[in-house]
Coordinates of C-alpha atoms and ligand atoms in Angstrom, one line a residue:
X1 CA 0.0 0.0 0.0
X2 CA 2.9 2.5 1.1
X3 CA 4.8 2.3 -2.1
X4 CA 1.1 2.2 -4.3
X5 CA 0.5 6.0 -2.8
X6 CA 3.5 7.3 -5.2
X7 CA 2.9 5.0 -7.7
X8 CA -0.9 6.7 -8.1
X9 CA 0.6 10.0 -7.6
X10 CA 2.7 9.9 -10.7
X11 CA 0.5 8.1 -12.7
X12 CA -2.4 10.6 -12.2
X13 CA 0.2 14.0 -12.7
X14 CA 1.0 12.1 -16.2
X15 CA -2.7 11.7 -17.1
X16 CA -2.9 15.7 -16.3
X17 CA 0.2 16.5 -18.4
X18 CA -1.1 14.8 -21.1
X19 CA -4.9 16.5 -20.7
X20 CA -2.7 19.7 -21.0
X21 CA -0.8 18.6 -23.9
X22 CA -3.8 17.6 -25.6
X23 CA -5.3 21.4 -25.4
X24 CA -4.9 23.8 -28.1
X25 CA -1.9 26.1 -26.6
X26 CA -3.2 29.3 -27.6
X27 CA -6.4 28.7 -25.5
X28 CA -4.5 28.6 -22.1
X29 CA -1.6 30.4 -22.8
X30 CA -1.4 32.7 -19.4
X31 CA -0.8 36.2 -19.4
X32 CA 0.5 37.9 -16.4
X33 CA -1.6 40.6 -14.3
X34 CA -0.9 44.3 -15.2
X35 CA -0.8 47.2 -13.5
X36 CA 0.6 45.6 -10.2
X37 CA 1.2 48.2 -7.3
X38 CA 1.8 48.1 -3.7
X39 CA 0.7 50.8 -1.7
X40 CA 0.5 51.8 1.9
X41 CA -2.5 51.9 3.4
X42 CA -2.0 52.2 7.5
X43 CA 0.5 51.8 10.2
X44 CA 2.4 48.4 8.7
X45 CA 0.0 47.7 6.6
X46 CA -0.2 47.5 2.7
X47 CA -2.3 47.0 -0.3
X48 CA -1.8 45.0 -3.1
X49 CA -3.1 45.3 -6.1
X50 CA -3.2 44.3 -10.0
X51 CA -5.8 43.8 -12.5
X52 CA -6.3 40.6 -15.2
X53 CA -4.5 40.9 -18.4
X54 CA -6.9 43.0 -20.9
X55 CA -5.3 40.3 -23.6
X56 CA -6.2 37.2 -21.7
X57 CA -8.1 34.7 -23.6
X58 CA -10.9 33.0 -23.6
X59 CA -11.7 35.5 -20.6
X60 CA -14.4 33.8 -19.1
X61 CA -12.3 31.0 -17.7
X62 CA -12.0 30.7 -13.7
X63 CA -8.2 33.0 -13.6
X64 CA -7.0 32.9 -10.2
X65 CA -3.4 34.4 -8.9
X66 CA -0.7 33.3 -6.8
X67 CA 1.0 36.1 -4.4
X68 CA 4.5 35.7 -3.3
X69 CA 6.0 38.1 -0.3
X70 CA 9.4 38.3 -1.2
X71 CA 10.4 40.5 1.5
X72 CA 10.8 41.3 4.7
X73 CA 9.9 37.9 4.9
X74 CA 8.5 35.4 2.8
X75 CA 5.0 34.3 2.1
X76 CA 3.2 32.6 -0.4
X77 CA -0.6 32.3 -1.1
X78 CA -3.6 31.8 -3.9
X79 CA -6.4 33.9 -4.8
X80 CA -9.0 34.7 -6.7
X81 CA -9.5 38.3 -5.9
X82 CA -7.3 41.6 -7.7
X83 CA -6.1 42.7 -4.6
X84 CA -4.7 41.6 -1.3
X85 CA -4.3 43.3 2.1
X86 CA -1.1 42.1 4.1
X87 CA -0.2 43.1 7.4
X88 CA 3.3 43.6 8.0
X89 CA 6.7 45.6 9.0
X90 CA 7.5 48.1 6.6
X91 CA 11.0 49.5 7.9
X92 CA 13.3 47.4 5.8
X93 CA 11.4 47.8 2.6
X94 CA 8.9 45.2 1.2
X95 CA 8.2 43.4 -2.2
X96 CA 6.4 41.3 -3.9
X97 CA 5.3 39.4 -6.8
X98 CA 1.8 38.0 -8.5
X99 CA 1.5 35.6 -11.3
X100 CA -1.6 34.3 -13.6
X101 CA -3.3 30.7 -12.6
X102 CA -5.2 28.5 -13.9
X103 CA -5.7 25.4 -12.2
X104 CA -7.1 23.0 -15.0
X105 CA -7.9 19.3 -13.4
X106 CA -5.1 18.7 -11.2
X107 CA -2.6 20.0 -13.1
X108 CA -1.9 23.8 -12.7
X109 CA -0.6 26.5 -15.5
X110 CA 0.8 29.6 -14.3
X111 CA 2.2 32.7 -16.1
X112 CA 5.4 34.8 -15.7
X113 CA 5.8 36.9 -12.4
X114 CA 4.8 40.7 -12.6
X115 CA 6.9 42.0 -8.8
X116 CA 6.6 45.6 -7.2
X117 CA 8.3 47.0 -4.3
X118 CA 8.8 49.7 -1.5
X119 CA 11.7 50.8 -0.5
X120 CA 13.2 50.9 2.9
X121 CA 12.3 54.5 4.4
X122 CA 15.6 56.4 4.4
X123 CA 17.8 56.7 7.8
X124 CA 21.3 56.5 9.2
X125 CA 22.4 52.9 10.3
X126 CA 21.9 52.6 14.0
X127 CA 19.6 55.7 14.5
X128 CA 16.3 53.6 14.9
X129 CA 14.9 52.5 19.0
X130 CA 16.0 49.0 19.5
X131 CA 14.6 46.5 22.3
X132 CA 10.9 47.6 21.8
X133 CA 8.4 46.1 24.1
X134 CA 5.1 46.7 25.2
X135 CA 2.4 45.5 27.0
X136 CA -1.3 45.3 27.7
X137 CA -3.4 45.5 30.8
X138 CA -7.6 45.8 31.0
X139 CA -9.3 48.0 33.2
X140 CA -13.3 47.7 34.2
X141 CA -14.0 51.7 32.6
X142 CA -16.5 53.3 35.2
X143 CA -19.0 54.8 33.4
X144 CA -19.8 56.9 30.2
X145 CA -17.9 54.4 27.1
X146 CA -20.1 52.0 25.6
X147 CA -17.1 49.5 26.7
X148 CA -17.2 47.8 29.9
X149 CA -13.3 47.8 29.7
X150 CA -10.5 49.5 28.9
X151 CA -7.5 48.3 27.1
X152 CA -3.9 50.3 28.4
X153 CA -1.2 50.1 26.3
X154 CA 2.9 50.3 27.6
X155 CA 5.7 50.5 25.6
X156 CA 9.5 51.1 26.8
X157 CA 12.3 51.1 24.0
X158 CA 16.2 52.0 23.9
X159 CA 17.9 55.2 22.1
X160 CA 20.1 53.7 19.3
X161 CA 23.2 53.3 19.7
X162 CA 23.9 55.8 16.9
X163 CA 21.6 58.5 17.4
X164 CA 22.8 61.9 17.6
X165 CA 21.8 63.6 21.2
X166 CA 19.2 65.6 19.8
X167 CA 17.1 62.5 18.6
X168 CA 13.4 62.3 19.3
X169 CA 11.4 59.4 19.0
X170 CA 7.2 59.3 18.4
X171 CA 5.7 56.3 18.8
X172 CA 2.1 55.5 17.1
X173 CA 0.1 52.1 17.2
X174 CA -2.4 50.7 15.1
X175 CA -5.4 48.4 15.8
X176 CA -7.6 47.5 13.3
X177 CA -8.3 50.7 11.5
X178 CA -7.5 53.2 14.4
X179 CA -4.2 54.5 14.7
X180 CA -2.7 56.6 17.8
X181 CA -0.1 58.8 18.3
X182 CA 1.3 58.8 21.9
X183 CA 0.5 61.6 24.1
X184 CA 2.4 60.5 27.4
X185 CA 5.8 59.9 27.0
X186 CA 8.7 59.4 29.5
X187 CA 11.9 61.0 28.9
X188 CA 16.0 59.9 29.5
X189 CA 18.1 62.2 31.0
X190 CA 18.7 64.1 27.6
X191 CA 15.2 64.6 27.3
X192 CA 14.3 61.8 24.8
X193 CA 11.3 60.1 24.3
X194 CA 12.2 56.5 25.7
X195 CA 8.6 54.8 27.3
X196 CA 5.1 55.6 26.2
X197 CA 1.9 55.2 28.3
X198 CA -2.0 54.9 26.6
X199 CA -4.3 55.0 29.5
X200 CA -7.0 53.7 27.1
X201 CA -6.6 52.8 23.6
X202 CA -9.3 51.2 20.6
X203 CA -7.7 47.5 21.5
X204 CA -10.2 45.3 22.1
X205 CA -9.6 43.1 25.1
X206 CA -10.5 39.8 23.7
X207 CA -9.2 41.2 20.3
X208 CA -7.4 38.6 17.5
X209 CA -6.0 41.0 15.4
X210 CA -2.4 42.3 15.3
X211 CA -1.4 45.3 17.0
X212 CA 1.0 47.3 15.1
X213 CA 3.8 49.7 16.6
X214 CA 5.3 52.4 14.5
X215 CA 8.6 54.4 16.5
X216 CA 10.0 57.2 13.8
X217 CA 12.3 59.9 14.9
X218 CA 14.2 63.3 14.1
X219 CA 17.2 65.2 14.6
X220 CA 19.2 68.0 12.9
X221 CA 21.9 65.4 12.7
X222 CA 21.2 62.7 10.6
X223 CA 17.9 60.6 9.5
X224 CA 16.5 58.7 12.0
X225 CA 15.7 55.4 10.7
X226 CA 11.7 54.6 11.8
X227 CA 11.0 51.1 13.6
X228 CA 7.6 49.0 13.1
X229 CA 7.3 45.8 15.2
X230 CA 3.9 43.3 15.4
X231 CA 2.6 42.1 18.6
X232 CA 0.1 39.3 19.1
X233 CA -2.3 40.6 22.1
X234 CA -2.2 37.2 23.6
X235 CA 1.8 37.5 24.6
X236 CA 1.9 41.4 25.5
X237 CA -1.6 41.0 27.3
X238 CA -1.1 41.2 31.5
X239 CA -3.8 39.7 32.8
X240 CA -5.1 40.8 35.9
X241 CA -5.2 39.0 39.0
X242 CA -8.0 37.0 40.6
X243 CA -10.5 39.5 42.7
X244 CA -11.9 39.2 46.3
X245 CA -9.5 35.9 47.4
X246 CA -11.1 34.3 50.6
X247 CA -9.2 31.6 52.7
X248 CA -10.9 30.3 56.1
X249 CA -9.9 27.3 57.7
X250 CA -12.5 24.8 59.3
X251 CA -11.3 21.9 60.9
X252 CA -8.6 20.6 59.0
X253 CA -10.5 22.2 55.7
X254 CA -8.8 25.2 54.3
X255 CA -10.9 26.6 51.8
X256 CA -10.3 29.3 49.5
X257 CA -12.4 31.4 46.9
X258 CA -11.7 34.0 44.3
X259 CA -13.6 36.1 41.7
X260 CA -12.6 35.9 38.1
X261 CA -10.1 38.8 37.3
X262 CA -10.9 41.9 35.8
X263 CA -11.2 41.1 32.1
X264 CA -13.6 41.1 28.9
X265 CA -13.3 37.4 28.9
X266 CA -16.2 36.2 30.4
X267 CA -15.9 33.0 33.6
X268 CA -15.1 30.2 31.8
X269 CA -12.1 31.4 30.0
X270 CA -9.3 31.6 33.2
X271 CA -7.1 29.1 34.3
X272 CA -5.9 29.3 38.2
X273 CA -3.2 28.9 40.1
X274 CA -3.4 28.4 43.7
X275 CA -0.4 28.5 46.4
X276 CA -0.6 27.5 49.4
X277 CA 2.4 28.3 51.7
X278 CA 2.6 26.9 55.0
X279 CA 4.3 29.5 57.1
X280 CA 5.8 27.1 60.2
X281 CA 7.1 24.9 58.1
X282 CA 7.9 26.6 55.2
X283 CA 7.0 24.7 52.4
X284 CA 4.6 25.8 48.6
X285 CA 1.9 23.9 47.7
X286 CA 0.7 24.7 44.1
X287 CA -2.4 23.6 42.6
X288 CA -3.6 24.0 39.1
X289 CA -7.6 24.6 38.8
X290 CA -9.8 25.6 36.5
X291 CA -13.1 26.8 39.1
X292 CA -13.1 29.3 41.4
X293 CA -12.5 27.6 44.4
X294 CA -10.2 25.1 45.9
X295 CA -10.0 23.2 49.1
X296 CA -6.6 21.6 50.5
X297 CA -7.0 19.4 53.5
X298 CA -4.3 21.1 55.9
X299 CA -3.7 18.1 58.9
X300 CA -1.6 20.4 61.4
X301 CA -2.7 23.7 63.0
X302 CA -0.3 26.4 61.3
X303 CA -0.7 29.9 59.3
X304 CA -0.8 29.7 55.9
X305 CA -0.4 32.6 53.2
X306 CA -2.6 31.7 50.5
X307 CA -2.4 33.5 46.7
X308 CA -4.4 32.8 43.6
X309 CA -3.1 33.6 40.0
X310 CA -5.0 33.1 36.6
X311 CA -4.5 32.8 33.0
X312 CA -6.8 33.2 30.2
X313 CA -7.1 29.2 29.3
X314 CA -6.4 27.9 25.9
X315 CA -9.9 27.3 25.1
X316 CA -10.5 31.1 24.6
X317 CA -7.0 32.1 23.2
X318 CA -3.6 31.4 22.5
X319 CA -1.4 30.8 25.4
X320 CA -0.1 33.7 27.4
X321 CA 1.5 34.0 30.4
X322 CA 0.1 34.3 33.9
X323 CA -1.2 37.1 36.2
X324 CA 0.7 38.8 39.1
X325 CA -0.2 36.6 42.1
X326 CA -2.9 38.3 44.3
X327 CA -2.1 39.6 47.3
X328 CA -1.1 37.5 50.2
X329 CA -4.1 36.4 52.5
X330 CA -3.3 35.2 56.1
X331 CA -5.0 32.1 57.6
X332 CA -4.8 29.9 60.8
X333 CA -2.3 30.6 63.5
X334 CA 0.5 30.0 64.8
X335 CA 0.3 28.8 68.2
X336 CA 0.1 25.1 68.2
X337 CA -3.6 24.9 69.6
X338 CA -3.5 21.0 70.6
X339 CA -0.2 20.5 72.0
X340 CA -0.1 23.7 73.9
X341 CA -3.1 22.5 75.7
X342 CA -1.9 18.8 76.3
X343 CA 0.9 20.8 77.8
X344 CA -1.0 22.9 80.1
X345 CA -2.8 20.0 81.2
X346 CA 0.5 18.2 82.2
X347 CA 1.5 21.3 84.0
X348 CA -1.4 21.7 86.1
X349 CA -1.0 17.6 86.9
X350 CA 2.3 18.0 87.8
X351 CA 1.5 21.3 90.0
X352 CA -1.4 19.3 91.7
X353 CA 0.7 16.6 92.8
X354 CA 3.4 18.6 94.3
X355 CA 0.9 20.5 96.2
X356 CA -0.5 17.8 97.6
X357 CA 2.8 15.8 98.1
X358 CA 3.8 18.8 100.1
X359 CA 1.0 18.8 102.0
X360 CA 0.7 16.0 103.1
X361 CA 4.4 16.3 104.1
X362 CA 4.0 18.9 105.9
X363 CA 0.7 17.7 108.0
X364 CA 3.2 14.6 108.8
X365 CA 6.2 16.9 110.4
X366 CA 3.4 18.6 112.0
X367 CA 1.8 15.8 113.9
X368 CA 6.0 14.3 114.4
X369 CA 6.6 18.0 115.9
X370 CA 3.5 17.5 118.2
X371 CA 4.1 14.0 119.4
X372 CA 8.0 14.4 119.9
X373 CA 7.9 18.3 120.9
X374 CA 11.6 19.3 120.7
X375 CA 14.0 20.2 122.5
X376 CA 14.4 24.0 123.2
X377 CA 16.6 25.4 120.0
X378 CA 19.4 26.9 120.5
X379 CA 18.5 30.6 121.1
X380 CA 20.9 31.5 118.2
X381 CA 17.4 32.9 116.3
X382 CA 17.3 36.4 117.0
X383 CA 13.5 36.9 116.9
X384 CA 12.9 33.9 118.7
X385 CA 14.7 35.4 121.5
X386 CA 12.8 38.9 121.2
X387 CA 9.6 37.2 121.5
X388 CA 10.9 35.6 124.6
X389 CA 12.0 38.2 126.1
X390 CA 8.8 40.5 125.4
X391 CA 6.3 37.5 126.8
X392 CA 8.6 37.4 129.6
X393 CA 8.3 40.9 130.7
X394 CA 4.4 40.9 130.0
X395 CA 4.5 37.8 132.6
X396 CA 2.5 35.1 131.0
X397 CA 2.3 31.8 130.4
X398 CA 2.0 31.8 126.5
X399 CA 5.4 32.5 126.8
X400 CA 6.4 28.8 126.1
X401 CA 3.6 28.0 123.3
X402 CA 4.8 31.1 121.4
X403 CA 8.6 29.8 121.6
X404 CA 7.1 26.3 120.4
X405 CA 5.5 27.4 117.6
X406 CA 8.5 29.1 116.2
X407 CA 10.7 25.9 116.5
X408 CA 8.3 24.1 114.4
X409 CA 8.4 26.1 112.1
X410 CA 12.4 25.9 111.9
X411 CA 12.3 22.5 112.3
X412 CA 10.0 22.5 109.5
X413 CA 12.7 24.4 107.8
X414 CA 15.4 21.9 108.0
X415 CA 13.4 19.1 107.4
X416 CA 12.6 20.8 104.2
X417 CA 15.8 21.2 103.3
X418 CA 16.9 17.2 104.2
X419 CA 14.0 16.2 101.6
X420 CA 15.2 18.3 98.5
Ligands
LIG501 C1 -3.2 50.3 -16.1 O1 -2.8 51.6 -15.8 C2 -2.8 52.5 -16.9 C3 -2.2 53.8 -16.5 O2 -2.5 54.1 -15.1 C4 -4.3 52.6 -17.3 O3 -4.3 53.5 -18.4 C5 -4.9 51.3 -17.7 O4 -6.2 51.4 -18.0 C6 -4.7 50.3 -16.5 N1 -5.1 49.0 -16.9 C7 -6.1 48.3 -16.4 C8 -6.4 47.0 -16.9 O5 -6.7 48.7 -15.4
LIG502 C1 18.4 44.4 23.8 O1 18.1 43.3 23.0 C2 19.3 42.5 22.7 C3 18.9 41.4 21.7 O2 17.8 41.7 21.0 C4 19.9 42.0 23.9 O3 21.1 41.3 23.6 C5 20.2 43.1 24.9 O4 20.6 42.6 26.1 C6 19.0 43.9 25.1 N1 19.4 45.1 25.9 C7 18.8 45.4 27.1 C8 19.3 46.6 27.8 O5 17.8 44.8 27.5
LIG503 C1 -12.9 53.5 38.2 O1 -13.2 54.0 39.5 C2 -12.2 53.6 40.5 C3 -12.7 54.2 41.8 O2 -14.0 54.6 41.8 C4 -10.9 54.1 40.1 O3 -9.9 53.7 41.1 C5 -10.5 53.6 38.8 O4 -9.2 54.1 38.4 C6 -11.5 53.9 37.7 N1 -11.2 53.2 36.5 C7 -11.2 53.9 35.3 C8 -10.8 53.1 34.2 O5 -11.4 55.1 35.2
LIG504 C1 6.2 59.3 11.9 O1 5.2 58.5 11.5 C2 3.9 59.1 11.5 C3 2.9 58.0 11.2 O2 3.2 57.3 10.0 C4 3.9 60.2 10.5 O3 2.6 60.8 10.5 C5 4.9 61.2 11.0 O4 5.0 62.2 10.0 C6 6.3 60.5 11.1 N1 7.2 61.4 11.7 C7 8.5 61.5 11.3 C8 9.3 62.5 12.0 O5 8.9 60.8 10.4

């Protein structure tokens, strides 16, 4: 079967060469378009356009034409139409060529090439901005547009290397068939134009179309070469983060929820990321989702700092890259709930039985003290011997119980001290 394919292949382009062989020449012989020209029509855009040879016969045969983009880079496509928009840089020139087809069975017949081009705007080498970038964001707009959002547009770029001091750069952008100039720009120190900022712009936030930037330039010095550079929306676009992320913790249930971000793309169209960061021992959790809400079962009390990210998914548009991550959110606590209290309960044991150890200690000197009362201490004890001697001069017989009681207690002392 696998060497049959080929086989078929040739057999059937020989049948068509003969078909073509067989027709009178003068019938198909292909002429080439006239009047070819390329002109531009917007911000890196251009029109082509030719119109059928006035000498082609018979003319009411199905002509088509076959484009070829020889520069800036090369492209190559059919029609049947007489012109043909392309979209495309323009600073290093651009040209083309068109021929006559006529597709006749499987076999094709084509006519010479008829080619136009534009020539590379002037400009000294080295003059134009290099490392152009820009970037996207939406914004919900508050009020009197028609729009519910807003598409910002950022772009930074460097002075070339060779332009004179003097230089100054414009920058413009096109998006479908409106084109802007820039009205805020940021300067360098030598007052050149080196960032631009479009607080709202005609990009349309779920938008497919190329956006075009144009950077030209002048100076008394020399001619600035101009720059043009095509962005796809889908890689400059910043989404926004998620809105409104919750996290609360129930049982060992940490639960978070999160708003879709500020966007034209409606619910369905964001991918998530969640992280989950668990603060006492330090370690990420990510988790891919594609709802709005994600549990994680969290076994061990801690604080957790939880963020949520999001993508536009590729079932609404090419891949881009993600969002900021939203802002931290704090949940659990720190203190280590269980153990601390499994602690506290062996402290207050532990207290308990000494108390009552002591207690019990001390009720035994007590009644030992009161069966075996001591000998009189040696009246070494300062107070003991005031108290003496004031119960003696008052004359009384408590004098002896006082004395007693203040043995006991020293003997208590020193009993205390033979234990521990
Ligand atoms: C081609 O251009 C010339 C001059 O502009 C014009 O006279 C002629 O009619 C055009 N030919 C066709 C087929 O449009
Ligand atoms: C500018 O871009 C070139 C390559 O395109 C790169 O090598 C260079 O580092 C960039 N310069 C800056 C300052 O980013
Ligand atoms: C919308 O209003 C809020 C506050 O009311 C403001 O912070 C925000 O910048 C406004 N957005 C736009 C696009 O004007
Ligand atoms: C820069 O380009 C814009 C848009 O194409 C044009 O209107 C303007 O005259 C150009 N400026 C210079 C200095 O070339």
């Amino acid at each position: 079967m696998i060497t049959m394919v080929p086989v078929l292949l040739i057999l059937s382009g020989a049948v068509a060469i003969l078909q073509a062989e067989l027709l009178p020449a003068e019938k198909f012989l292909l002429l080439p378009p006239v009047n070819f020209t390329i002109k531009v029509t917007g911000l890196a855009q251009v029109l082509l356009h030719w119109e059928p040879n006035p000498d082609q016969k018979p003319r009411n045969v199905n002509l088509e034409y076959h484009v070829k983009i020889n520069a800036p880079q090369d492209d190559d496509y059919e029609t049947r139409n007489t012109e043909s928009k392309c979209v495309t840089i323009l600073h290093r020139g651009f040209s083309a060529s068109v021929q006559t087809i006529l597709w006749h069975g499987p076999s094709l017949l084509a006519s010479s090439w008829v080619s136009a081009e534009l020539k590379a705007p002037p400009g000294s080498p080295g003059t134009s901005v290099v490392n152009l970038t820009c970037t996207t964001n939406t914004a919900a707009d508050n009020g009197s547009s028609l729009w519910p959002y807003q598409v910002s547009l950022r772009c930074t770029w460097l002075v070339g290397q060779d332009a004179p001091e003097d230089t100054q750069y414009f920058l413009y952008y096109r998006y479908g068939s409106q084109t802007e100039e820039c009205q805020e720009y940021s300067k360098d120190a030598l007052k050149r134009n080196i960032a631009c900022w479009f607080p709202r712009t005609f990009i349309q936030g779920k938008g497919r179309d190329w956006l075009a930037v144009h950077v030209n330039g002048s100076s008394k010095h020399a001619a600035i070469e101009p720059f043009d550079q095509l962005f796809a929306l889908h890689a400059i676009d910043q989404v926004n983060p998620p809105l409104n992320v919750t996290a609360e913790i129930e049982g060992t249930h940490l639960s978070i929820q999160w708003e879709k971000p500020v966007s034209a793309f409606p619910t369905h169209c964001f991918d998530y990321e969640v992280k989950i960061y668990n603060i006492r021992k330090g370690y990420f959790q990510t988790e891919k989702v594609t709802t709005r809400a994600f549990v994680s079962i969290v076994d061990d009390a801690s604080k957790y700092c939880v963020q949520v990210r999001a993508a536009v998914s590729a079932t609404c548009r090419a891949a881009g890259s993600w969002s900021r991550w939203s802002r931290p959110r704090y949940v659990g606590t720190d203190e280590q709930k269980p153990l601390a209290r499994w602690f506290l309960v062996v402290l207050m044991a532990a207290a308990c039985f000494l108390l009552l150890t002591s207690s019990l200690l001390c009720r035994g000197c007590r009644l030992w003290s009161r069966l075996f009362p001591p000998v009189p201490a040696p009246k070494s004890n300062i107070q003991d011997f005031l108290v003496t001697t004031n119960h003696e001069k008052a004359g009384s017989t408590e004098t002896e119980t006082e004395v007693v009681s203040y043995v006991e207690e020293a003997a208590f002392e020193t009993l205390e001290d033979s234990v521990f």
